[in-house]
XYZ file of C-alpha atoms in Angstrom:
255
model
C 26.635 -7.940 -3.010
C 27.140 -11.151 -1.334
C 24.840 -13.195 0.639
C 24.446 -13.236 4.608
C 27.968 -15.266 5.856
C 29.219 -15.585 9.230
C 32.396 -12.947 9.744
C 35.915 -14.979 9.409
C 37.302 -15.249 13.526
C 41.449 -14.970 12.712
C 41.657 -11.705 14.308
C 41.786 -10.916 17.727
C 38.667 -8.286 17.673
C 40.648 -5.263 18.328
C 39.250 -2.157 16.808
C 36.181 -3.693 15.949
C 32.715 -1.380 15.997
C 29.337 -0.931 14.462
C 27.969 2.158 12.901
C 24.416 2.592 12.818
C 23.615 4.451 9.654
C 20.303 6.108 8.582
C 20.702 6.420 4.632
C 17.625 8.782 4.321
C 14.885 7.727 1.699
C 16.842 6.345 -1.166
C 18.351 9.869 -3.090
C 21.761 9.307 -2.226
C 21.886 13.164 -1.997
C 20.186 12.641 1.464
C 22.503 10.805 2.931
C 24.234 13.357 5.341
C 27.885 13.964 5.092
C 28.364 11.744 8.589
C 26.765 8.941 6.678
C 28.836 9.032 3.695
C 32.070 9.039 5.664
C 30.969 6.056 7.262
C 30.352 4.027 4.183
C 33.871 5.393 3.097
C 35.449 3.499 5.912
C 33.848 0.826 6.528
C 35.355 -2.974 6.268
C 31.814 -4.185 6.021
C 28.497 -2.510 5.141
C 25.661 -4.848 5.847
C 22.631 -3.150 3.631
C 19.119 -3.126 3.238
C 17.011 -2.849 -0.218
C 15.803 0.843 0.523
C 19.467 2.281 1.820
C 20.494 4.601 -0.987
C 22.537 2.078 -2.835
C 24.032 4.157 -5.182
C 26.003 5.463 -2.500
C 27.913 2.073 -2.340
C 29.826 3.072 -4.822
C 31.887 5.227 -2.068
C 32.754 2.275 -0.434
C 36.897 1.442 -0.249
C 38.405 -1.127 -2.630
C 37.715 -4.280 -0.994
C 35.017 -3.635 1.452
C 32.666 -5.944 1.623
C 28.744 -5.539 0.879
C 26.563 -7.984 2.563
C 22.665 -7.505 1.105
C 20.039 -8.580 3.730
C 17.452 -6.962 2.485
C 13.598 -8.163 3.326
C 11.584 -8.153 0.037
C 7.891 -8.162 0.857
C 6.288 -11.216 0.145
C 10.228 -12.589 -0.696
C 13.260 -13.683 0.761
C 13.346 -12.133 4.106
C 16.859 -12.466 6.667
C 16.166 -13.156 9.958
C 16.692 -10.183 12.863
C 18.449 -12.367 14.704
C 20.882 -13.192 11.884
C 21.754 -9.690 10.916
C 22.660 -9.232 14.462
C 24.804 -12.100 14.440
C 26.377 -10.735 11.109
C 27.005 -7.167 13.362
C 28.802 -8.750 16.070
C 30.527 -11.554 14.170
C 32.229 -8.998 11.568
C 32.891 -6.488 14.867
C 34.447 -9.104 16.671
C 37.069 -9.721 13.681
C 38.167 -6.331 14.263
C 36.179 -4.554 11.320
C 34.164 -1.226 10.801
C 31.295 -2.730 9.937
C 28.352 -0.157 8.902
C 24.693 -1.065 9.041
C 23.206 1.029 6.337
C 19.462 0.989 5.859
C 17.138 3.447 4.289
C 15.593 6.255 6.407
C 16.427 6.634 9.824
C 17.463 3.378 11.599
C 15.353 4.426 14.941
C 12.290 5.296 13.152
C 10.704 1.664 12.361
C 13.944 0.500 11.674
C 15.213 -1.798 14.411
C 18.340 0.559 15.207
C 17.237 0.339 18.660
C 17.145 -3.742 18.485
C 20.917 -3.931 16.667
C 22.078 -1.061 19.100
C 20.717 -3.547 22.128
C 22.214 -6.922 20.678
C 25.297 -4.918 20.079
C 25.866 -3.270 23.186
C 25.425 -6.336 25.093
C 27.867 -8.359 23.344
C 30.331 -5.234 24.018
C 30.634 -3.764 20.821
C 30.970 -0.102 20.394
C 28.286 1.131 18.584
C 28.096 4.869 16.981
C 24.381 6.296 15.723
C 24.343 8.259 12.364
C 20.703 9.694 12.209
C 19.162 9.492 8.644
C 16.531 11.688 7.470
C 13.518 10.331 8.163
C 11.092 8.710 5.099
C 8.344 9.819 7.093
C 8.678 13.576 7.052
C 11.254 13.584 4.021
C 8.921 11.440 1.448
C 5.807 13.775 2.356
C 8.189 16.844 1.456
C 9.414 15.446 -1.631
C 5.524 14.888 -2.900
C 5.022 18.524 -2.228
C 2.964 17.053 1.451
C 4.215 19.450 4.562
C 2.940 17.585 7.220
C 2.557 20.637 9.798
C 0.677 23.679 8.158
C 0.301 26.550 10.856
C -3.068 27.612 9.575
C -4.484 23.737 9.353
C -2.364 21.437 11.666
C -0.163 21.654 15.070
C 1.584 18.267 15.109
C 1.653 14.625 12.868
C 1.902 11.340 14.108
C 3.731 8.511 12.328
C 2.370 5.075 13.118
C 2.979 1.852 11.338
C 0.292 -0.041 8.909
C 2.102 -3.312 8.660
C -0.739 -5.154 10.420
C -4.528 -3.884 10.177
C -6.503 -2.666 13.023
C -8.199 -5.656 13.911
C -4.866 -8.143 14.082
C -4.073 -9.332 17.203
C -1.120 -7.970 16.813
C -1.743 -4.426 16.566
C -1.392 -1.846 19.750
C -2.323 1.594 18.165
C -5.533 3.178 19.494
C -6.957 3.740 16.382
C -10.132 5.721 17.732
C -7.536 7.715 19.395
C -5.616 8.520 16.354
C -8.721 9.506 14.666
C -9.755 11.906 17.572
C -5.854 13.442 17.481
C -6.339 16.507 15.282
C -2.878 15.670 13.764
C -1.368 14.472 10.321
C -1.425 10.996 10.399
C 1.432 9.726 8.235
C 1.081 5.618 7.628
C 4.264 3.618 6.684
C 4.350 0.152 5.574
C 0.554 0.371 5.041
C -0.163 -0.767 0.964
C -1.765 -3.870 1.946
C -3.770 -3.215 4.807
C -5.027 0.602 3.756
C -8.523 -0.147 2.920
C -8.815 -1.723 6.480
C -7.017 1.114 8.025
C -8.805 4.227 6.297
C -12.558 2.428 7.236
C -11.173 2.178 10.724
C -10.785 5.973 10.938
C -13.572 6.801 9.188
C -15.312 4.703 11.532
C -13.897 6.648 14.434
C -14.952 10.244 13.022
C -12.729 10.959 10.600
C -14.766 12.609 7.473
C -14.513 10.433 4.304
C -13.405 13.385 2.203
C -10.552 14.499 3.831
C -7.593 14.957 1.722
C -4.928 12.019 1.574
C -1.815 11.102 -0.086
C 0.027 7.989 -0.943
C 3.534 8.393 -2.269
C 5.276 4.771 -3.461
C 9.121 5.137 -4.301
C 9.773 8.239 -2.371
C 13.108 10.078 -3.276
C 13.708 7.658 -6.566
C 13.479 8.759 -9.673
C 10.268 6.442 -9.976
C 8.213 8.127 -7.318
C 4.246 8.246 -7.805
C 1.927 10.322 -5.628
C -1.924 9.457 -5.441
C -4.067 11.787 -4.003
C -7.843 11.693 -2.961
C -10.416 11.924 -0.292
C -9.960 9.546 2.829
C -12.754 6.955 1.529
C -11.371 6.457 -1.811
C -7.234 6.682 -0.856
C -6.882 2.709 -0.477
C -8.726 2.491 -4.076
C -6.973 4.910 -5.599
C -3.295 3.424 -4.370
C -4.069 0.153 -5.760
C -5.398 1.426 -9.257
C -2.366 3.000 -9.653
C -0.630 -0.121 -9.313
C 1.284 1.450 -6.385
C 3.537 -0.840 -4.313
C 5.988 -0.811 -1.128
C 7.887 1.206 0.104
C 4.876 3.760 0.203
C 3.731 5.942 2.737
C 0.231 6.950 2.871
C -0.560 10.871 4.718
C -4.034 11.825 5.774
C -5.091 15.051 6.653
C -5.869 18.513 5.484
C -1.726 18.953 4.440
C -2.469 16.277 1.536
C -5.017 18.627 -0.153
C -2.173 21.477 -0.574
C -1.251 21.988 -3.934
C 1.922 24.483 -5.017
C 2.378 26.094 -8.479
């Protein structure tokens, strides 16, 4: 994979377009048929590290693959730079695929990229992906809903803790919601999140599960009560990408 760089500007831009492709939770088999077709016709693929990278073998010869993945605590490409790459390559007359894990519109900044391209006059096609929010729990045997247990689920990001000035979530309301809670990007903040949920009334012994590397051969699952799931997650050495599910469904086991 090459590093991010400006697109050549030697063409007139005719025929350029951007396709936002959600790649699913890591297993190439969960990439949709439409997503695979887009990868196969792309001139440029701008990819994140959590996309199903094995699918890049299906790219046509000569296609440019640009890695703009963000590594927790490591290298990172600014979103503004990614938007600029999409626009520059499309203006060069190329078919540009923005390739991400999960679904681009579920904490994937797909809306920002669509907006930037639209404002630049670049045609955009959306190819939804299998969202990690539901697929990863399912792969671990955790249904986010169950007719006998819960009538809904709520997906939130835990990238900042509840007491952070940047947090806009009503954690008290989430604790009272009566829904399964699916917490994405919350490994580092899990101790603060679980403490906040218990503070606002969720039982300390409510089942919870953390799933790391969902959809990959390295997938790991840790289960435990709400008051210990953060500790158990840390003891097991689970690292991002990971999802934590809180609710009675996390206690189900299927044989």
